[in-house]
PDB file of C-alpha atoms in Angstrom:
ATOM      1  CA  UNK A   1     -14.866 -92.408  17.579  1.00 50.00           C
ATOM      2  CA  UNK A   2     -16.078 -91.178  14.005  1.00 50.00           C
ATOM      3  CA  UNK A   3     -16.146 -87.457  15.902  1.00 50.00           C
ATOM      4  CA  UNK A   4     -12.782 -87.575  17.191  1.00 52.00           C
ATOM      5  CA  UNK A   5     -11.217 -88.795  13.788  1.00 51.00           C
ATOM      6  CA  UNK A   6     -12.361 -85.616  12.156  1.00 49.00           C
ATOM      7  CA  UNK A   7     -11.871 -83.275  15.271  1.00 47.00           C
ATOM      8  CA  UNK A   8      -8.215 -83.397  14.561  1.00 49.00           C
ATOM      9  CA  UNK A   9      -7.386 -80.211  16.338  1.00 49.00           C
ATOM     10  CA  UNK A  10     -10.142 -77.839  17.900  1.00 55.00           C
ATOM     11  CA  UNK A  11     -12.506 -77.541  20.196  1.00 62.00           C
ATOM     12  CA  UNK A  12     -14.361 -79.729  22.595  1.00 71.00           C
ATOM     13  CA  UNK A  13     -17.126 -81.355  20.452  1.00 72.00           C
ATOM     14  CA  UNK A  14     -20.724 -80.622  21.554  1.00 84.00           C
ATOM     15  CA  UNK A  15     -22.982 -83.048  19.933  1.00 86.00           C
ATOM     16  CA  UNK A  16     -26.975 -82.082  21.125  1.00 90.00           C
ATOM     17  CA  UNK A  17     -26.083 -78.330  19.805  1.00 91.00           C
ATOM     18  CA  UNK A  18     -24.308 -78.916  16.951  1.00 91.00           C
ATOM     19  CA  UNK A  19     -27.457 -81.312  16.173  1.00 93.00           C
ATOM     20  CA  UNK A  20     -30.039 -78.139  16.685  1.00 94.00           C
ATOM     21  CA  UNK A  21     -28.119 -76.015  14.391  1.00 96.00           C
ATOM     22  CA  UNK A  22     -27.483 -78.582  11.581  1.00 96.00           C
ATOM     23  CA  UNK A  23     -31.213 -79.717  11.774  1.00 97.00           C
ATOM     24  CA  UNK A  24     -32.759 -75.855  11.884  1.00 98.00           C
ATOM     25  CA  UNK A  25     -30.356 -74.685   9.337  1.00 97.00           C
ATOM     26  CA  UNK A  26     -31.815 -77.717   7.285  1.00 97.00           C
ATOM     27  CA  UNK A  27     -34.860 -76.642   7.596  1.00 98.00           C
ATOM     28  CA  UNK A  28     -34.425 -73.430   6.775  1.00 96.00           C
ATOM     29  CA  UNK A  29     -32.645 -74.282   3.054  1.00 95.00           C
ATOM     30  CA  UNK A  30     -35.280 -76.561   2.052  1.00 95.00           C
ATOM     31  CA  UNK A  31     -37.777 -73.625   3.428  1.00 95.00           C
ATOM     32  CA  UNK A  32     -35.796 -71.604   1.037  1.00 93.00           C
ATOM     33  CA  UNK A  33     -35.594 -73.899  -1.979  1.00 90.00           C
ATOM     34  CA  UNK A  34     -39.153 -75.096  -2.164  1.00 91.00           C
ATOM     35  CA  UNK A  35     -39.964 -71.608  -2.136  1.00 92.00           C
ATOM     36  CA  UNK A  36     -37.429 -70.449  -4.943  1.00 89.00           C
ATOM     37  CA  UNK A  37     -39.063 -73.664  -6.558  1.00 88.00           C
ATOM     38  CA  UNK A  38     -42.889 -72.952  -6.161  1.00 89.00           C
ATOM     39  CA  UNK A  39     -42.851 -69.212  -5.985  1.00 89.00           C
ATOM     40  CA  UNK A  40     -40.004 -68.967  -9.031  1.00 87.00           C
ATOM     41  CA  UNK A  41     -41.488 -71.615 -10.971  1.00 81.00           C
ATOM     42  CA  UNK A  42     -38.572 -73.601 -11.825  1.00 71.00           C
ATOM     43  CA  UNK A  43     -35.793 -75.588 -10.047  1.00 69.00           C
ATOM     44  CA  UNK A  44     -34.802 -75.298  -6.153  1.00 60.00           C
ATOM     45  CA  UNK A  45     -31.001 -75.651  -7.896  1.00 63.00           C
ATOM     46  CA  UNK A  46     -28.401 -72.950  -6.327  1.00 58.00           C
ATOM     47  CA  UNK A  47     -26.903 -72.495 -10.151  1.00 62.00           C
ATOM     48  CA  UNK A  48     -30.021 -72.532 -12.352  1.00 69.00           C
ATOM     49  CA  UNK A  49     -31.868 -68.937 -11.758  1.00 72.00           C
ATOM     50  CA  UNK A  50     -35.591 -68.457 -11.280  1.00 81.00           C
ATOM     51  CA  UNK A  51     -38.678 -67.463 -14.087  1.00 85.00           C
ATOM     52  CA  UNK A  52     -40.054 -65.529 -11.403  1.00 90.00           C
ATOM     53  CA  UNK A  53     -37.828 -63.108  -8.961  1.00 91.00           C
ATOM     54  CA  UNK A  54     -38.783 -64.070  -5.504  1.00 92.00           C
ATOM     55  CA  UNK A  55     -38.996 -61.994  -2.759  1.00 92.00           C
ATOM     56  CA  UNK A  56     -41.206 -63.816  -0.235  1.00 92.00           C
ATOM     57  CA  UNK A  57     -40.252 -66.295   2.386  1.00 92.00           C
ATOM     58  CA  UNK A  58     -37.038 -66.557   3.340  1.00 95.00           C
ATOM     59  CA  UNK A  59     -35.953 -64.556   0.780  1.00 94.00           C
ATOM     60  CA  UNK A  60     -38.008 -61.642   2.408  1.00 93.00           C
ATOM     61  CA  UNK A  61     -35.096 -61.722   5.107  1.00 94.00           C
ATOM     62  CA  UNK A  62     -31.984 -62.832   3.220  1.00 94.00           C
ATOM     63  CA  UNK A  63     -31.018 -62.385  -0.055  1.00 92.00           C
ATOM     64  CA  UNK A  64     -29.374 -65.876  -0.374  1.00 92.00           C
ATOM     65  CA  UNK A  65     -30.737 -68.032   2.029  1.00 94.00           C
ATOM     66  CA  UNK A  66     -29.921 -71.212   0.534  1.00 91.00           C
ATOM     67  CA  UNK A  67     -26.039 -70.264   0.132  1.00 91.00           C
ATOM     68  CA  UNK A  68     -26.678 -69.300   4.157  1.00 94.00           C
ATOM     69  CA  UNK A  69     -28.511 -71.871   5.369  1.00 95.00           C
ATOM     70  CA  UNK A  70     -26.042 -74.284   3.648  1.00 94.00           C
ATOM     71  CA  UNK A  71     -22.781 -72.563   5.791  1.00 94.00           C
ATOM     72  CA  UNK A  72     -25.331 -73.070   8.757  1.00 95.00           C
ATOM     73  CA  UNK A  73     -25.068 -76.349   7.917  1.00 96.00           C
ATOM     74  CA  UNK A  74     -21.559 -76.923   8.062  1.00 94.00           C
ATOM     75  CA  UNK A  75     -21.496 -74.564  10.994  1.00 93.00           C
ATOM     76  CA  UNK A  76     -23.624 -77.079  12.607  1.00 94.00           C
ATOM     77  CA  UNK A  77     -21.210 -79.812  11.757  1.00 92.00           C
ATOM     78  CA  UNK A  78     -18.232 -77.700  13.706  1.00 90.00           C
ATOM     79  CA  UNK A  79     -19.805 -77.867  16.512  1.00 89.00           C
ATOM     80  CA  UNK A  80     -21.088 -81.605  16.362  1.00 89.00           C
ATOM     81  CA  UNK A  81     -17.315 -82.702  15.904  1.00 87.00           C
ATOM     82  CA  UNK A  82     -15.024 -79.513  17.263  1.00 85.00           C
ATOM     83  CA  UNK A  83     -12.966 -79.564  14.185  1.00 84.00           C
ATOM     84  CA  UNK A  84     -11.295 -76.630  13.810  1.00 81.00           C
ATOM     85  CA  UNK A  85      -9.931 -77.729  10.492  1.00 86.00           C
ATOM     86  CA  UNK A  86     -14.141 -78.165   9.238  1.00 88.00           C
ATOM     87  CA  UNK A  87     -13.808 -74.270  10.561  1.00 87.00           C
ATOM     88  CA  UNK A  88     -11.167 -72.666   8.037  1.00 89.00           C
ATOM     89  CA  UNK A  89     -12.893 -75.215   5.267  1.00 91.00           C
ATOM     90  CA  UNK A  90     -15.986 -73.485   5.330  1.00 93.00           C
ATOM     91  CA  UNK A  91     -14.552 -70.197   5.616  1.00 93.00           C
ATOM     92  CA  UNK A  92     -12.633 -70.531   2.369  1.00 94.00           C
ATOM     93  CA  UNK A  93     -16.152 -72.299   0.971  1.00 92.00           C
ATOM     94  CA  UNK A  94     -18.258 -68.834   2.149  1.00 93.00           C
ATOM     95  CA  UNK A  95     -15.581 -67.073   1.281  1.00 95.00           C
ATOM     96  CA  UNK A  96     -15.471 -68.566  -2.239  1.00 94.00           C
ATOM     97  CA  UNK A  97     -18.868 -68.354  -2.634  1.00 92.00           C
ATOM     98  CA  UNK A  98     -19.172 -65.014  -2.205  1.00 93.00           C
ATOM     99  CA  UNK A  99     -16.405 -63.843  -4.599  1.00 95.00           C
ATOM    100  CA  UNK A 100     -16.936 -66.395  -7.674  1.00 94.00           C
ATOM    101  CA  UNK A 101     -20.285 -67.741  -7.663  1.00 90.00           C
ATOM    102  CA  UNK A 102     -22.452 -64.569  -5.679  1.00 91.00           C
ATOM    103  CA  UNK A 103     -21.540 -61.736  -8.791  1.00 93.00           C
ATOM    104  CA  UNK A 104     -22.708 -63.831 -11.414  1.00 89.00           C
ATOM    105  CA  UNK A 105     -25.569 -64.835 -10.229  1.00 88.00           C
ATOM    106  CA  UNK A 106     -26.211 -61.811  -9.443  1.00 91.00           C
ATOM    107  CA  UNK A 107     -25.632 -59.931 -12.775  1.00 92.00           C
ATOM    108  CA  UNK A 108     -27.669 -63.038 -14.350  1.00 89.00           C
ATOM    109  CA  UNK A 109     -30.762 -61.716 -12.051  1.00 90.00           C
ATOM    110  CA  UNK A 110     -30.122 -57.891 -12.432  1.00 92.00           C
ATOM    111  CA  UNK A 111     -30.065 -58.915 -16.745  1.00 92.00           C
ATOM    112  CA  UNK A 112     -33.446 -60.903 -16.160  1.00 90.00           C
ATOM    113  CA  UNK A 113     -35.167 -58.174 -13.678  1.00 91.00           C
ATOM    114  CA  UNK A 114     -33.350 -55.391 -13.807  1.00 91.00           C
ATOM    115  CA  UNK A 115     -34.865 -52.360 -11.860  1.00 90.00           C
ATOM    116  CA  UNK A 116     -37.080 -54.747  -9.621  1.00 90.00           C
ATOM    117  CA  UNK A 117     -33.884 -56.861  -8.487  1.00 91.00           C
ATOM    118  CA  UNK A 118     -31.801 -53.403  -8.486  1.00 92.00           C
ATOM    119  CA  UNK A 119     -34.116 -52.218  -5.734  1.00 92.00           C
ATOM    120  CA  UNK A 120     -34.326 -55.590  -3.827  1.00 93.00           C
ATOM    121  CA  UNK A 121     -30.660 -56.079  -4.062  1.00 92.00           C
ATOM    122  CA  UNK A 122     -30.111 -52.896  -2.469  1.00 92.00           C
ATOM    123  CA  UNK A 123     -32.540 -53.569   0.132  1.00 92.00           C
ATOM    124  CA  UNK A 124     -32.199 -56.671   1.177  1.00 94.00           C
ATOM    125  CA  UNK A 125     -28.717 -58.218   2.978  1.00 92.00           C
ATOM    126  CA  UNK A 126     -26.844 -60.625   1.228  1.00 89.00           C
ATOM    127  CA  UNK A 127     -25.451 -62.344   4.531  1.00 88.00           C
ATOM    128  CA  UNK A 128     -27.388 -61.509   7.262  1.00 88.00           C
ATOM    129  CA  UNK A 129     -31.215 -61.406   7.755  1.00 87.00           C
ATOM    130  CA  UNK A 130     -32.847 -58.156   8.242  1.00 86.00           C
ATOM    131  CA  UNK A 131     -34.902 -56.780  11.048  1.00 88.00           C
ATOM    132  CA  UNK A 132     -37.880 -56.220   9.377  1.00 90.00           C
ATOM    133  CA  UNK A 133     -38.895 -58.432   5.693  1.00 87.00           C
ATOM    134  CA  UNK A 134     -38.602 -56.863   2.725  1.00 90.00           C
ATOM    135  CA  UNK A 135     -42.181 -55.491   0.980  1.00 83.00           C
ATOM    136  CA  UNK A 136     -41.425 -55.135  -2.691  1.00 77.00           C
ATOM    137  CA  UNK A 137     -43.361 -51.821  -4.320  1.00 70.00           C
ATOM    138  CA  UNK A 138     -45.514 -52.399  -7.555  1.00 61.00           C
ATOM    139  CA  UNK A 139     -43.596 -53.486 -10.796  1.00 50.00           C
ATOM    140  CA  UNK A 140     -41.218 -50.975 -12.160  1.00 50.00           C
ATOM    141  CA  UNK A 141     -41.402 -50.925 -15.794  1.00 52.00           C
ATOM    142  CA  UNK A 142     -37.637 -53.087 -17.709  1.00 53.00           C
ATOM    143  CA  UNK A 143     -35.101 -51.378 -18.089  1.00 51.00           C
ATOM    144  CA  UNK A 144     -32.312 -51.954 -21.201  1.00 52.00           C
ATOM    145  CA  UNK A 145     -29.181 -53.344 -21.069  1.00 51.00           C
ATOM    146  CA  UNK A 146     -27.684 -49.361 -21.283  1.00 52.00           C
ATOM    147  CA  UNK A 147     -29.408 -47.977 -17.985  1.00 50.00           C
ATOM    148  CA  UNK A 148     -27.821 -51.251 -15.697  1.00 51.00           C
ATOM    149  CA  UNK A 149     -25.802 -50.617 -13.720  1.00 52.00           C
ATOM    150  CA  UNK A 150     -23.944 -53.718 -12.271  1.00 49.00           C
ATOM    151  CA  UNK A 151     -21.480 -53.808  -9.280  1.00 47.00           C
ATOM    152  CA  UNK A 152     -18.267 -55.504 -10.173  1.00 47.00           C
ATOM    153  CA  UNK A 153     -16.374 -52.256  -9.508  1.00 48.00           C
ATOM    154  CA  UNK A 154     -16.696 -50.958 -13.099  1.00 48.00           C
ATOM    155  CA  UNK A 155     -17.896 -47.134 -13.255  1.00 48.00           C
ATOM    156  CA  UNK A 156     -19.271 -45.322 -15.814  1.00 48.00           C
ATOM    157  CA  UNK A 157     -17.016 -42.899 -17.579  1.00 48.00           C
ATOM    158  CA  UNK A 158     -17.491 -39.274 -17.403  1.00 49.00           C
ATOM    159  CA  UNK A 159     -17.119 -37.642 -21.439  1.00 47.00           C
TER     160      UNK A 159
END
């Protein structure tokens, strides 16, 4: 009865997959955060950035596999119940995430790691997981705050 109250309008709700997804996208964030907490040495917190970049694990595949996982989640949850309505919710969540949280966090990483996170960033997918896992190349010496280059849209102007 608890499935059909939140179905509300949708599709037929398939309980034994939704399960699978919910429980292997589970698995996969706390994957993810115990390695952003062992291998960054700090806090598997989605707001609180790492000492260390990491580039191993999950993260070898995905650049935010926690944010990912966690949409898997509620994916999972869509399909348990059939809500349609849980659908568009989590679209406007991923959807959020993406354009408020994602860029910050980002520039907070590029200011802490600069040209090693500049080259990861641009190799590794944001959404979805790569073919092949990413093999970072030896340390690149810092760069300062005037060689970054941050995407927001902002270009640097020609004199």
């Amino acid at each position: 009865q608890q499935a059909e109250e939140l179905r509300h309008v949708g599709i037929e709700p398939m309980v034994i997959p939704g399960l699978v997804v919910f429980s292997l996208a589970a698995a996969f964030n706390l994957w993810s955060r115990l390695t952003l907490a062992i291998r960054g040495q700090g806090v598997a917190v989605l707001f609180t950035p790492p000492a260390k970049l990491v580039v191993t694990g999950p993260f070898a595949w995905l650049r935010n596999p926690i944010a990912t996982s966690t949409i898997a989640q509620g994916i999972g949850v869509c399909i348990y119940t059939g809500s349609a309505l849980l659908v568009g919710y989590l679209a406007l969540l991923a959807l959020g995430w993406h354009l408020l949280i994602r860029p910050g966090s980002e520039h907070e990483l590029q200011r802490r790691f600069g040209r090693d996170y500049e080259f990861y960033r641009r190799s590794v997918r944001c959404w979805l997981p790569m073919r092949r896992r990413f093999r970072p190349r030896s340390a690149l010496p810092p760069i300062d705050s005037s060689e970054m280059l941050i995407r927001h849209g902002a270009r640097r102007r020609r004199r």
